[in-house]
PDB file of C-alpha atoms in Angstrom:
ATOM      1  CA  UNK A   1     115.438 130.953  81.618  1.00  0.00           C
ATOM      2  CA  UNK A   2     112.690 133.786  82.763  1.00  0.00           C
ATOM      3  CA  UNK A   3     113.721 135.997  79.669  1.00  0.00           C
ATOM      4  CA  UNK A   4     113.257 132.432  77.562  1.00  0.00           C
ATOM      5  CA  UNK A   5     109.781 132.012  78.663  1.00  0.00           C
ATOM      6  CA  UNK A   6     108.772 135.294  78.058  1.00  0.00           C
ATOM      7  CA  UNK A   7     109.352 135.006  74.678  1.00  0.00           C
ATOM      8  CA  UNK A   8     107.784 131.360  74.004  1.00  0.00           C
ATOM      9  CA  UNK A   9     104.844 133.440  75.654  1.00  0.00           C
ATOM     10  CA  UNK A  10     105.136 136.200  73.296  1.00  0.00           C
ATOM     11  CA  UNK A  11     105.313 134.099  70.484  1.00  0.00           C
ATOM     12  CA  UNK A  12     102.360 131.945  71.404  1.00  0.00           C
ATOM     13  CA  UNK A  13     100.184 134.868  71.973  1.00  0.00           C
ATOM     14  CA  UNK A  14     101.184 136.296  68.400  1.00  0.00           C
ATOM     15  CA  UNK A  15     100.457 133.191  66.204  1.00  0.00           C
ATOM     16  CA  UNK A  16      97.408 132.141  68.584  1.00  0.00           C
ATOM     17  CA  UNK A  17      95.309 134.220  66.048  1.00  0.00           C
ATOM     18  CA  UNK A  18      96.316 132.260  63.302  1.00  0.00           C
ATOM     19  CA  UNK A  19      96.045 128.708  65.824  1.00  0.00           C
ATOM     20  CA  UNK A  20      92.368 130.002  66.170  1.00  0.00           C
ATOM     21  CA  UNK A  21      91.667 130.170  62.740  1.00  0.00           C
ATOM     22  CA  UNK A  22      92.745 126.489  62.513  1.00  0.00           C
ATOM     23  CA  UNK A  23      91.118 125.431  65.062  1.00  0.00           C
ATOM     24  CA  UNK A  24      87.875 126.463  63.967  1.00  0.00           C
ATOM     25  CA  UNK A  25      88.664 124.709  60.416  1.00  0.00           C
ATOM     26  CA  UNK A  26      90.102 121.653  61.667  1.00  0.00           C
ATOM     27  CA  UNK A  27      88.539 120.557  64.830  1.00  0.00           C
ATOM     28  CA  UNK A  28      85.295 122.530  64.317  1.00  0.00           C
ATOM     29  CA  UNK A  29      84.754 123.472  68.158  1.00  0.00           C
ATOM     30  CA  UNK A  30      80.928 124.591  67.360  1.00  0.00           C
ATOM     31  CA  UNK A  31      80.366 120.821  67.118  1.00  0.00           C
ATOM     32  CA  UNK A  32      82.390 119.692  69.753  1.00  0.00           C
ATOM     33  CA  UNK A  33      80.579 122.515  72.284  1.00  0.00           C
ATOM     34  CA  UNK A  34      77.150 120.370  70.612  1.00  0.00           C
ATOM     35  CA  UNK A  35      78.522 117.618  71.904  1.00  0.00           C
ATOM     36  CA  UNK A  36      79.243 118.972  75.439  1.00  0.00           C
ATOM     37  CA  UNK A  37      77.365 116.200  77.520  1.00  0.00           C
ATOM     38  CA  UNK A  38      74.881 118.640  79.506  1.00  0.00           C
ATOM     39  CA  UNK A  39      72.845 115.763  80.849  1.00  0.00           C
ATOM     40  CA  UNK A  40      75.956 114.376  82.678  1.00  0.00           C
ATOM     41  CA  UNK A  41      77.371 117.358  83.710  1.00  0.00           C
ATOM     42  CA  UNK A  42      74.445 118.628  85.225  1.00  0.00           C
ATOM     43  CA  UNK A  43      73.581 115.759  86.708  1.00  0.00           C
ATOM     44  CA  UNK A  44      72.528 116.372  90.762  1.00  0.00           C
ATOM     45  CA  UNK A  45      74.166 112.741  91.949  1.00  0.00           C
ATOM     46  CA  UNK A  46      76.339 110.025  90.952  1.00  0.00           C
ATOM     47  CA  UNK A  47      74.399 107.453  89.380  1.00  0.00           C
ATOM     48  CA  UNK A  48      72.954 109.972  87.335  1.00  0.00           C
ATOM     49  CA  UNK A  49      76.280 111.280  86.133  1.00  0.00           C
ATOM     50  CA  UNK A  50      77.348 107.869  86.170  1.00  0.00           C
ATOM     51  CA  UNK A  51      74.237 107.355  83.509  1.00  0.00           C
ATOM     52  CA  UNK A  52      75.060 110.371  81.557  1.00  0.00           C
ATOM     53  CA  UNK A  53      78.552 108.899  80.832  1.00  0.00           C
ATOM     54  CA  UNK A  54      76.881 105.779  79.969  1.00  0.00           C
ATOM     55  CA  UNK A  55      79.147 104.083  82.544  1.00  0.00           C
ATOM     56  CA  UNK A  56      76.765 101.673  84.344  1.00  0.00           C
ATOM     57  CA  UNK A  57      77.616  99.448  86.605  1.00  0.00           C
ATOM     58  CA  UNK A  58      81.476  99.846  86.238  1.00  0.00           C
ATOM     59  CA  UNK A  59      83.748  97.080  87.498  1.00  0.00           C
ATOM     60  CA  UNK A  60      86.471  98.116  90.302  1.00  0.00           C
ATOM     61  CA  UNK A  61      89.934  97.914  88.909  1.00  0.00           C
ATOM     62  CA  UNK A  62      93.169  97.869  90.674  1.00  0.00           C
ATOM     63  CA  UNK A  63      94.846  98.728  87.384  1.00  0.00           C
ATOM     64  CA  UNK A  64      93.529 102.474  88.058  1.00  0.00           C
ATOM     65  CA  UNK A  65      95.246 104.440  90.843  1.00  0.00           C
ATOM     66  CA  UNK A  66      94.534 108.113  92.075  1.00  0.00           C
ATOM     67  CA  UNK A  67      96.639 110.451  93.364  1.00  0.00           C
ATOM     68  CA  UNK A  68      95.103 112.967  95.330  1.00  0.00           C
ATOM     69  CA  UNK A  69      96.461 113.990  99.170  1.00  0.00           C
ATOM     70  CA  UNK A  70      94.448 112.542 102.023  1.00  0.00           C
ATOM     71  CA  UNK A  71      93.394 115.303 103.530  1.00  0.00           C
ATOM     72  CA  UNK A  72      92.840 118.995 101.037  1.00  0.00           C
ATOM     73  CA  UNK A  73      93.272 121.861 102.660  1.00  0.00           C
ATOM     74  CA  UNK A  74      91.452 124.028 100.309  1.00  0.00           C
ATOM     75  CA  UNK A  75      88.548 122.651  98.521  1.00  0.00           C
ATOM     76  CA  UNK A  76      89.225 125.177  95.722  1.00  0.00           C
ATOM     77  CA  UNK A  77      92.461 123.437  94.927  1.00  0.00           C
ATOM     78  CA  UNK A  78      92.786 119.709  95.007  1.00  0.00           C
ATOM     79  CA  UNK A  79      95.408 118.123  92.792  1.00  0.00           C
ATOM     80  CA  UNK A  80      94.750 114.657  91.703  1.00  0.00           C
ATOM     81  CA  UNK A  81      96.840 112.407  89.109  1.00  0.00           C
ATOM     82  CA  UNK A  82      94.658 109.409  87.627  1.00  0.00           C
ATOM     83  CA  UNK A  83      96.761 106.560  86.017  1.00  0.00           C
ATOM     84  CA  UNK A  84      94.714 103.832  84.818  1.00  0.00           C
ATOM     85  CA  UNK A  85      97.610 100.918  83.362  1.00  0.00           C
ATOM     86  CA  UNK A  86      94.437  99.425  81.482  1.00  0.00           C
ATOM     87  CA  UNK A  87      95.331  98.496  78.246  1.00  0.00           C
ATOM     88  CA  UNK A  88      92.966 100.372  75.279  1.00  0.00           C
ATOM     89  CA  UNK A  89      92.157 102.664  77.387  1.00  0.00           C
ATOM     90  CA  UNK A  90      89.978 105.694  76.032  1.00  0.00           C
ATOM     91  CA  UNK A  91      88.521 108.131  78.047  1.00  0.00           C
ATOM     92  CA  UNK A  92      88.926 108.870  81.900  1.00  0.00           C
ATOM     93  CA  UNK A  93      85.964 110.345  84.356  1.00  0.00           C
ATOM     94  CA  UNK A  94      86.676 112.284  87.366  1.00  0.00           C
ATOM     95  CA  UNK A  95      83.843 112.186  89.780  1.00  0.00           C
ATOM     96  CA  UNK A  96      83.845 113.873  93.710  1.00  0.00           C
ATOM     97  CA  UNK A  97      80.985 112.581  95.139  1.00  0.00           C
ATOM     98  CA  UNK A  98      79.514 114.908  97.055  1.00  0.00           C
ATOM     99  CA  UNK A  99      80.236 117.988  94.685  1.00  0.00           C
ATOM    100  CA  UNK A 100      76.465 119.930  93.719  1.00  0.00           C
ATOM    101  CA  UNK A 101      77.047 118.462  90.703  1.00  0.00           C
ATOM    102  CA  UNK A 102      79.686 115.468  90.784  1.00  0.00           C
ATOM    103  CA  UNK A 103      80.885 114.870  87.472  1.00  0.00           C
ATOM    104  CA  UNK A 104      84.197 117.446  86.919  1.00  0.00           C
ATOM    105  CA  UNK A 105      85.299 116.193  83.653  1.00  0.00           C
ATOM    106  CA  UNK A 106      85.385 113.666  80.912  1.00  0.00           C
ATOM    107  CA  UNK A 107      88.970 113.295  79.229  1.00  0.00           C
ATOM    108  CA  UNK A 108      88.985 111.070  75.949  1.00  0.00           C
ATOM    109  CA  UNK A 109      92.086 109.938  75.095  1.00  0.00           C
ATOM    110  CA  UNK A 110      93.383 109.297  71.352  1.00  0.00           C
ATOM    111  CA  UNK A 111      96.245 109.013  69.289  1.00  0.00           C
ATOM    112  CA  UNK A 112      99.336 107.383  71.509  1.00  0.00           C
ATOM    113  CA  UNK A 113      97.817 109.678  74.887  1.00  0.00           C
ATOM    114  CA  UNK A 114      98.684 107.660  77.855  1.00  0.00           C
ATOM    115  CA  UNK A 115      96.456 106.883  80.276  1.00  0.00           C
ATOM    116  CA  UNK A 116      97.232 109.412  82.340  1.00  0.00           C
ATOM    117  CA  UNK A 117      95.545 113.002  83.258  1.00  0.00           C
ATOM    118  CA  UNK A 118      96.757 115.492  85.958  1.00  0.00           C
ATOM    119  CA  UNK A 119      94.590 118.160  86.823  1.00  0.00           C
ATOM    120  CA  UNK A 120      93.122 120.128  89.774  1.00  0.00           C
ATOM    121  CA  UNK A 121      89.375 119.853  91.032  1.00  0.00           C
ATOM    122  CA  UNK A 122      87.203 122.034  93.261  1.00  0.00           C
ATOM    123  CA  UNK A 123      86.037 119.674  96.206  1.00  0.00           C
ATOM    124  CA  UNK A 124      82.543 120.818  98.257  1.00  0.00           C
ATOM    125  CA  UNK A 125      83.258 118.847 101.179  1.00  0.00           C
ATOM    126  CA  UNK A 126      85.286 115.449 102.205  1.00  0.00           C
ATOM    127  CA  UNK A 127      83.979 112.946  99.714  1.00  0.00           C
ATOM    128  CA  UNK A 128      85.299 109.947  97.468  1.00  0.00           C
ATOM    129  CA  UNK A 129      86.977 111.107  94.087  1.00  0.00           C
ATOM    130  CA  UNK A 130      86.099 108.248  91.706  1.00  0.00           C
ATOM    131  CA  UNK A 131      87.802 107.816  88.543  1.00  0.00           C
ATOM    132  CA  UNK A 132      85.741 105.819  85.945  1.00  0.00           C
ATOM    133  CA  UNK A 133      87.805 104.770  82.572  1.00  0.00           C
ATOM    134  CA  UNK A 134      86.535 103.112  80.069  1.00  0.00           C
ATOM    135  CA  UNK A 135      88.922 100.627  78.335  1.00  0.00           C
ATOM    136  CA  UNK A 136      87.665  98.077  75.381  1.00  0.00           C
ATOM    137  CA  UNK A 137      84.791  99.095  75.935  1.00  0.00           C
ATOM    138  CA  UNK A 138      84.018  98.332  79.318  1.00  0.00           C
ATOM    139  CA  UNK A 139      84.082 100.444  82.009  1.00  0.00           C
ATOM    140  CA  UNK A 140      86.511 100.453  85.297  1.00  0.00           C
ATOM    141  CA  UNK A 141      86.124 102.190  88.195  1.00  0.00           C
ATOM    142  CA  UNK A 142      87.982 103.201  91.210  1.00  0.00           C
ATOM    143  CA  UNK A 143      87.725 105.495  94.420  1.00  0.00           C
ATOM    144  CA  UNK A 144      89.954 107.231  97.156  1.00  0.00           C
ATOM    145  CA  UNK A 145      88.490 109.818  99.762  1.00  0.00           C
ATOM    146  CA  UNK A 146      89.721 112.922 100.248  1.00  0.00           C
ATOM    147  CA  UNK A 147      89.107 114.758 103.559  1.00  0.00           C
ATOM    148  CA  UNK A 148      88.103 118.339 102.698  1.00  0.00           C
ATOM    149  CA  UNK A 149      88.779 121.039 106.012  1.00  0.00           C
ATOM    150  CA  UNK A 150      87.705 123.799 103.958  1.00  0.00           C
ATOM    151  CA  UNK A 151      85.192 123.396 100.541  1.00  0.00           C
ATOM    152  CA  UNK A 152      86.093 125.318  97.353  1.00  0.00           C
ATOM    153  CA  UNK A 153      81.904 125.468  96.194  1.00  0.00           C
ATOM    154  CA  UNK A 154      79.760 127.488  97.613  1.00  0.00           C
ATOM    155  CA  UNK A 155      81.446 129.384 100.897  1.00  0.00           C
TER     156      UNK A 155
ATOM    157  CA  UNK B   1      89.628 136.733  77.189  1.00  0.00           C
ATOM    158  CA  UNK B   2      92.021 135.905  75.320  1.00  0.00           C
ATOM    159  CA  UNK B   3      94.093 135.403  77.997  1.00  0.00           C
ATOM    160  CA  UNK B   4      97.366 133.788  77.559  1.00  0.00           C
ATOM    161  CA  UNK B   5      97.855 130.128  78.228  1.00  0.00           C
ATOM    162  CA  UNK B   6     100.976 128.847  79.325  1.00  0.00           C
ATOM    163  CA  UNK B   7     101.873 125.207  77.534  1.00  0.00           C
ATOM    164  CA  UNK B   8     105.134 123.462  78.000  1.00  0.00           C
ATOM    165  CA  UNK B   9     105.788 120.218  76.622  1.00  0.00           C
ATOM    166  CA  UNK B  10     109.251 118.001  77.524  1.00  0.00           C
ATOM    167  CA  UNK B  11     110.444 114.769  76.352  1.00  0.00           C
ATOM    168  CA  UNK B  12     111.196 112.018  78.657  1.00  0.00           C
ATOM    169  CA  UNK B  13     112.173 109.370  76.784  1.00  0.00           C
ATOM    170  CA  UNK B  14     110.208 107.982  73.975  1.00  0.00           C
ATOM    171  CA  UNK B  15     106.790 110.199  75.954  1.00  0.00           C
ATOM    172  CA  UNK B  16     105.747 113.900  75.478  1.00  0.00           C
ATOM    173  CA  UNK B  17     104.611 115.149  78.712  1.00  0.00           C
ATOM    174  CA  UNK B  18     102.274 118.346  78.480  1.00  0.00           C
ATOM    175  CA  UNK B  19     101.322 120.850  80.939  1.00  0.00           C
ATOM    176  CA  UNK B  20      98.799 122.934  80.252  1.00  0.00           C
ATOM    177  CA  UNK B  21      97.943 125.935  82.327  1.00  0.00           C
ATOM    178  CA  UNK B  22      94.701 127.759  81.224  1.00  0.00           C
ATOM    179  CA  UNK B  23      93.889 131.335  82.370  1.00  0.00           C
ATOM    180  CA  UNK B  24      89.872 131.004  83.292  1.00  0.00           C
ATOM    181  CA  UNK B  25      87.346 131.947  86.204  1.00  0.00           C
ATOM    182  CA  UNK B  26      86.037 128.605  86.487  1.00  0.00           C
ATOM    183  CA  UNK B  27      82.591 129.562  88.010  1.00  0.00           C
ATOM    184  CA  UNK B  28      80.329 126.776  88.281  1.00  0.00           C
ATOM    185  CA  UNK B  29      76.923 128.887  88.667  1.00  0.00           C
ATOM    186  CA  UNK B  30      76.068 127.862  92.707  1.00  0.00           C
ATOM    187  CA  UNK B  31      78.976 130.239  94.272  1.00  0.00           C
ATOM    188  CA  UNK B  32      77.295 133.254  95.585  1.00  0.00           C
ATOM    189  CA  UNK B  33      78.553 137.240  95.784  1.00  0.00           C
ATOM    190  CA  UNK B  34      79.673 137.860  99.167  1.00  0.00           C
ATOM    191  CA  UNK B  35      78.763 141.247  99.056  1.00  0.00           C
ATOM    192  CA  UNK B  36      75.505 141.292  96.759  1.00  0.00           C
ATOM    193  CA  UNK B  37      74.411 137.984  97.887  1.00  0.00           C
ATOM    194  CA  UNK B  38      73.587 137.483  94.358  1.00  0.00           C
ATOM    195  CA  UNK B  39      74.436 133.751  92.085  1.00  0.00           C
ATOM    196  CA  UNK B  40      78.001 134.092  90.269  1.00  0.00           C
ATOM    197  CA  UNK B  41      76.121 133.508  86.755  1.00  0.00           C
ATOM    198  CA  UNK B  42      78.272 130.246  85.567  1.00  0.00           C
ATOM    199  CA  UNK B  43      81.258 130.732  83.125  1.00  0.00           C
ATOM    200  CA  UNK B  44      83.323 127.455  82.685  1.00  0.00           C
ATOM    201  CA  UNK B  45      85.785 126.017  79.884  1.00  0.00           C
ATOM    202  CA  UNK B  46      83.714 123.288  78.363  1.00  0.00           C
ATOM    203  CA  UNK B  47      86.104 121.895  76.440  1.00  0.00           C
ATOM    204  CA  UNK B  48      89.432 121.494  75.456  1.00  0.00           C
ATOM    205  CA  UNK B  49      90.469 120.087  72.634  1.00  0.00           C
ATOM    206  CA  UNK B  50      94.643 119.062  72.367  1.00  0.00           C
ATOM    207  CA  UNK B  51      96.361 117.995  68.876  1.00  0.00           C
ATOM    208  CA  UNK B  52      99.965 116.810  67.978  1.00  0.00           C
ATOM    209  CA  UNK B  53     100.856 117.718  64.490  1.00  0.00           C
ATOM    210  CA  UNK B  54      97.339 117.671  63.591  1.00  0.00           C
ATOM    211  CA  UNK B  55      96.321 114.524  65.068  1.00  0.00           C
ATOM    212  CA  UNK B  56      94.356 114.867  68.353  1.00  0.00           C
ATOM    213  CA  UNK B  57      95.269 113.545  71.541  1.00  0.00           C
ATOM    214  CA  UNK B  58      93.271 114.577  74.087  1.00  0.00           C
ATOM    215  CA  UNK B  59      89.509 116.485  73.939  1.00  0.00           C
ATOM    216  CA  UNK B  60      88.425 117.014  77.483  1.00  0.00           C
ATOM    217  CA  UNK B  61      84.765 117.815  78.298  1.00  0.00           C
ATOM    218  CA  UNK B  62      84.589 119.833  81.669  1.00  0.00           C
ATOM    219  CA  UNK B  63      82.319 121.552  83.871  1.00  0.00           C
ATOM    220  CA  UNK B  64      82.193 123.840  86.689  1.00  0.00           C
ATOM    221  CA  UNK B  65      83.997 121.036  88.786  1.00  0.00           C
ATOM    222  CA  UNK B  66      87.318 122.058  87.640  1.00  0.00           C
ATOM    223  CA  UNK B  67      89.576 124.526  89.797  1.00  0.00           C
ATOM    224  CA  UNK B  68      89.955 128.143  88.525  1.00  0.00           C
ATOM    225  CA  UNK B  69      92.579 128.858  86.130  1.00  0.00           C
ATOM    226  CA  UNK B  70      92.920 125.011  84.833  1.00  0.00           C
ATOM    227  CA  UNK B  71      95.694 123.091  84.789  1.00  0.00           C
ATOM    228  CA  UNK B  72      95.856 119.719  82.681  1.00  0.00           C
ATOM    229  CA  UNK B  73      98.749 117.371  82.356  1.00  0.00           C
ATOM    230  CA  UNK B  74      98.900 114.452  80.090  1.00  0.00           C
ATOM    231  CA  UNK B  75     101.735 112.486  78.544  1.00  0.00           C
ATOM    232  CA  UNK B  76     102.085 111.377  74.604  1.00  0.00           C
ATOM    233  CA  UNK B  77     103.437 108.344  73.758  1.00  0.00           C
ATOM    234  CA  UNK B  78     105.128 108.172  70.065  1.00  0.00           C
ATOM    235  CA  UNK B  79     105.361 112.350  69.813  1.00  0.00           C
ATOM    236  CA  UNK B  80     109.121 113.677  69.268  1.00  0.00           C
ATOM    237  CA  UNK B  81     110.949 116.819  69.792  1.00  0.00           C
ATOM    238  CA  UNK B  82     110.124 119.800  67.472  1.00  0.00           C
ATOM    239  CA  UNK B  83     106.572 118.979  66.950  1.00  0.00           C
ATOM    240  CA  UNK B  84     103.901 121.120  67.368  1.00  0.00           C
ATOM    241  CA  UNK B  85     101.257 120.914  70.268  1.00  0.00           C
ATOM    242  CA  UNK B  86      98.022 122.909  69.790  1.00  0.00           C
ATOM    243  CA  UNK B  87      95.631 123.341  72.479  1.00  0.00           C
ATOM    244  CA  UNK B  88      92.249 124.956  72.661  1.00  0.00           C
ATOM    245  CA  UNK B  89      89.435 125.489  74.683  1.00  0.00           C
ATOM    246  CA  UNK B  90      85.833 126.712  74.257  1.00  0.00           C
ATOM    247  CA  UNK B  91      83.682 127.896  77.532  1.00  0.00           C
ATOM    248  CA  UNK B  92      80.012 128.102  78.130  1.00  0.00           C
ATOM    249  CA  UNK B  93      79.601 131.822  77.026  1.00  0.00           C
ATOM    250  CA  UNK B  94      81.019 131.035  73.767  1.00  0.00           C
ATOM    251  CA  UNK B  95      84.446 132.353  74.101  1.00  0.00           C
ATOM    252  CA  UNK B  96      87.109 130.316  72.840  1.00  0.00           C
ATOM    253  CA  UNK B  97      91.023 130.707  73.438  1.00  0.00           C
ATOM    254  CA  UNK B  98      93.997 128.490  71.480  1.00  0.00           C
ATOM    255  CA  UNK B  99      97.623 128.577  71.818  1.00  0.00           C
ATOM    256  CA  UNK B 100     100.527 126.488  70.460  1.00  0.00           C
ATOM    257  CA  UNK B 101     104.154 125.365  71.451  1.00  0.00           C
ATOM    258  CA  UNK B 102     107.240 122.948  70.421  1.00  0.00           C
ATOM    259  CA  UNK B 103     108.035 119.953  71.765  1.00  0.00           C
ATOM    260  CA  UNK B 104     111.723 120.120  73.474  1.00  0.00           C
TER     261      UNK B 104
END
């Protein structure tokens, strides 16, 4: 199983050169780095990042549910699962609240993606992790605190 | 940096679900140096940008908020066994990683 991996690994590394070279054809990632939305990233609170998405006012949805634990014991590490069961939906926000800069990522969603992201987020301190999706082109939103015992920014 | 990223990609019934695990420092700019007591200067994956045979599925804009050495999990609906995921990811200082694997 190990030895298996190893090669997959080998082999990715050996044709990423060539995965590069499409990449920059195909998806052009000097425009999408353009298009890197600096205003809501570095955005100091959450209406402001909440702006910067050009989420305002989003309605709370039960059809969104996050899965983070209760209580993170290391700020640095904090695994949360958003599943929003909204139907068209197209991107998903993940917010913490109280991070120096709250806004952790932006995730559109194309093609038959599910709406569904699993990732891991650096928390400052105990805060609400909101999740704002927008779906037919309205936005959702929905929230679940996380108790932080020791932060993952700053220290 | 052109770290290796790891990417596997399953079937479970008519979904593709990805895992993506992304080799990257993650620093959002505000830690500090223990030692120097100097700013971290910020280096973060920006964003990632995911395709199935061609067609994209997921591009993720990120910032420093993320945890070090990303992971990102997503699931496909209407992908099949054998085709090809290709993930890449540009960061703040310009340097840009990709890497590629089979759906089983």
């Amino acid at each position: 199983m190990n030895a298996l991996r190893r090669n997959v690994l080998k082999g990715a590394t050996g044709v990423g050169a060539v995965a590069v070279a499409v990449a920059a054809g195909l998806l052009k990632p000097t425009q999408a780095m353009a298009a890197w939305n600096k205003s809501a990233f570095e955005a100091k609170n959450v209406s402001d990042a909440m702006k910067g998405l050009g989420a305002t006012s989003p309605a709370d949805s039960k059809e969104i549910s996050i899965k983070a634990p209760d209580i993170a014991e290391n700020g640095a590490v904090v695994p949360v699962e958003i599943t929003s069961s909204l139907p068209g939906t197209t991107s998903i926000a993940i917010i913490a609240e109280k991070n120096g800069t709250p806004l952790v990522g932006n995730f559109n969603l194309s093609g038959g993606t599910q709406g569904f992201i699993s990732t891991r987020i650096k928390m400052g301190q105990t805060s609400l992790v909101r999740a704002v999706v927008n779906a037919g082109g309205k936005s959702y939103m929905a929230a679940k605190e996380v108790k932080v015992t020791i932060g993952g920014c700053g220290g | 940096m052109a770290e290796p990223m790891r990417i596997r990609a399953t079937m479970a019934g008519d979904v593709a679900d990805v895992k993506v695990l992304m080799n990257h420092p993650m620093e959002t700019g505000l830690r500090k140096d223990a030692k120097t007591g100097q700013l971290v200067p910020a280096h973060f994956i920006q964003e990632v940008t995911t395709t199935i045979n061609g067609a994209a599925v997921l591009n993720a804009e990120i910032g420093g908020g993320v945890s070090k050495n990303p992971y990102l999990g997503f699931k496909v609906k209407g992908a099949k066994a054998g085709d090809k995921v290709v993930v890449s990811w540009a960061d703040n200082k310009g340097d840009k990683n990709s890497a590629e694997a089979t759906i089983s």
